[in-house]
Coordinates of C-alpha atoms in Angstrom, one line a residue:
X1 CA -42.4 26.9 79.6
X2 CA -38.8 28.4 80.0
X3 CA -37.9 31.6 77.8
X4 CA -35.3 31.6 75.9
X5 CA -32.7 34.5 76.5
X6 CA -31.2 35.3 73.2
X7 CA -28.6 38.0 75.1
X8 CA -27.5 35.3 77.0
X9 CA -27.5 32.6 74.3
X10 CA -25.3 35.3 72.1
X11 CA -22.9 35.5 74.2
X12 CA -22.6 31.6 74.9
X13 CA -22.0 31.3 70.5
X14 CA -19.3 34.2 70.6
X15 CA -17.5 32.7 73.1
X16 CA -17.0 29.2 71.7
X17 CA -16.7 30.8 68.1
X18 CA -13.5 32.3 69.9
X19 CA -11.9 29.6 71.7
X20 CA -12.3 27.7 68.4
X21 CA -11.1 30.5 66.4
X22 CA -7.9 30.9 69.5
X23 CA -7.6 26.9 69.2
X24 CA -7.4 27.1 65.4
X25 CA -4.8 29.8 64.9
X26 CA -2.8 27.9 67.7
X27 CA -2.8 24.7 65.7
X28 CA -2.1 26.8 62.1
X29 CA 0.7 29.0 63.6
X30 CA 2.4 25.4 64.8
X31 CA 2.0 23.4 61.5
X32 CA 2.0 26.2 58.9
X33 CA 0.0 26.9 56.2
X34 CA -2.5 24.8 54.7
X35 CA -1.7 23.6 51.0
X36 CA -2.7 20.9 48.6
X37 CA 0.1 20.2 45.6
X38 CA -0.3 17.5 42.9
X39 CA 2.4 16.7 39.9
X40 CA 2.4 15.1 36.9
X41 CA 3.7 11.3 36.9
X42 CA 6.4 12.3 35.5
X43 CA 6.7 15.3 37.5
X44 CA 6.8 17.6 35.0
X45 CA 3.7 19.3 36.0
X46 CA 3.7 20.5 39.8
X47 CA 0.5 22.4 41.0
X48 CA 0.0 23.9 44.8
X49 CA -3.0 25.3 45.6
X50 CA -4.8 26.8 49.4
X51 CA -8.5 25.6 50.6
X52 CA -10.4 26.1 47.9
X53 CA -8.6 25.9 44.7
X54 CA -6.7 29.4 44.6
X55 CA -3.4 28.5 42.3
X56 CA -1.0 29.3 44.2
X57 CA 1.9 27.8 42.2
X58 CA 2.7 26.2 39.1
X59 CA 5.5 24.7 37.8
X60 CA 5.9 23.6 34.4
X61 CA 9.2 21.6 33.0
X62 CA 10.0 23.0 29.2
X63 CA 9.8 18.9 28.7
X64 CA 5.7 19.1 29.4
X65 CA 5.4 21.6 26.6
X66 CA 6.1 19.0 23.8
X67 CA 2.2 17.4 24.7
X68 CA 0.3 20.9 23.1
X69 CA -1.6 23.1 24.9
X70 CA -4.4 21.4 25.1
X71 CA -3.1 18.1 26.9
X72 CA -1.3 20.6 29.2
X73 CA -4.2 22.4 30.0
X74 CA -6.0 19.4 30.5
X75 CA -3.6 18.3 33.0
X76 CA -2.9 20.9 34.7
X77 CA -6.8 21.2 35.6
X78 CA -6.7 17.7 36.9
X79 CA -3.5 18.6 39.1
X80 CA -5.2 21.6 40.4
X81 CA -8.7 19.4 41.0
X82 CA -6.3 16.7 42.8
X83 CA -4.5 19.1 44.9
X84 CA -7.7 21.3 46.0
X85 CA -9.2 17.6 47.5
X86 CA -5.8 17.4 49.4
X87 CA -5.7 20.7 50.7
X88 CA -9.4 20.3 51.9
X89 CA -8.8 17.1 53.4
X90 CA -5.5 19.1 54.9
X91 CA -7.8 21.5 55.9
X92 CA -10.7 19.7 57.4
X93 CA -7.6 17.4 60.0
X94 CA -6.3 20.9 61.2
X95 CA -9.6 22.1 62.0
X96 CA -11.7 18.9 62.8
X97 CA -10.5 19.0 66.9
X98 CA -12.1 22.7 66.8
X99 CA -15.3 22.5 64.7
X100 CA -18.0 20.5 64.0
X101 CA -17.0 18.0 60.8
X102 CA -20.8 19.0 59.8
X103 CA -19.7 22.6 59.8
X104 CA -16.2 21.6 57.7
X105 CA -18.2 19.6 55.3
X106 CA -20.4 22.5 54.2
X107 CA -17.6 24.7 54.0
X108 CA -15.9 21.9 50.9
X109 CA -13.4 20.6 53.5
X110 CA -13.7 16.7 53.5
X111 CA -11.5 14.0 54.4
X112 CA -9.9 11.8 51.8
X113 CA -10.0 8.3 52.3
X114 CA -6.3 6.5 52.7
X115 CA -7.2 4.3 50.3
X116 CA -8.2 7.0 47.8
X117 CA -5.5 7.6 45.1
X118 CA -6.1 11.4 45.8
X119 CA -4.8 10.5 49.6
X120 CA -1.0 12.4 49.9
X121 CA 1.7 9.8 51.3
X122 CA 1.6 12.4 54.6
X123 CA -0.4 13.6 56.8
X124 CA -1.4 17.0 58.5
X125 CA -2.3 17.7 61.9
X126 CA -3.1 14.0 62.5

């Protein structure tokens, strides 16, 4: 039975967690940051978000204000749910060369279908 050496099996993991983390920032520093953005039909409504659903802007045309808070609110959740898919579909294309699309689907990054309505009309780091 062989032994299994833990030191050496350590060392193997940091060193591939680096080159992916090396490969990663490589790929990021030459498409730039990872967003997801949804608007309104209308486009009176634009949401951005990063990986993950932070807001990270909002944009709201006086003209979208006539609707009442509540249909505005409304909407602007669906934006921000639409947008979040697209920045982790953004998300899991920059990263799938460098880690395991297992490891990217734990983490919430998925691929959107290009037949989805959720699919942007572009694509990142494909």
């Amino acid at each position: 039975m062989a032994e299994f050496d833990i030191d050496l099996a350590t060392v193997r993991v940091a060193e591939q967690a680096a080159r992916a983390g090396e490969e990663a920032s490589a790929r990021f520093a030459r498409s730039g940051p990872v967003v997801g953005k949804a608007s309104s039909p209308d486009s009176t409504i634009e949401v951005q978000v990063a990986p993950g659903g932070l807001l990270t802007g909002l944009t709201i045309h006086r003209s979208a204000l006539r609707h009442g808070s509540s249909v505005l609110a409304g909407e602007i959740l669906e934006l921000a749910q639409r947008a979040t898919r697209r920045a982790g579909d953004r998300m899991y294309h920059a990263l799938a060369p460098v880690v395991d699309a297992a490891q990217l689907e734990t983490l919430g990054y998925e691929p959107i279908p290009d037949d989805d309505p959720d699919a942007d009309t572009y694509t990142y780091g494909r």
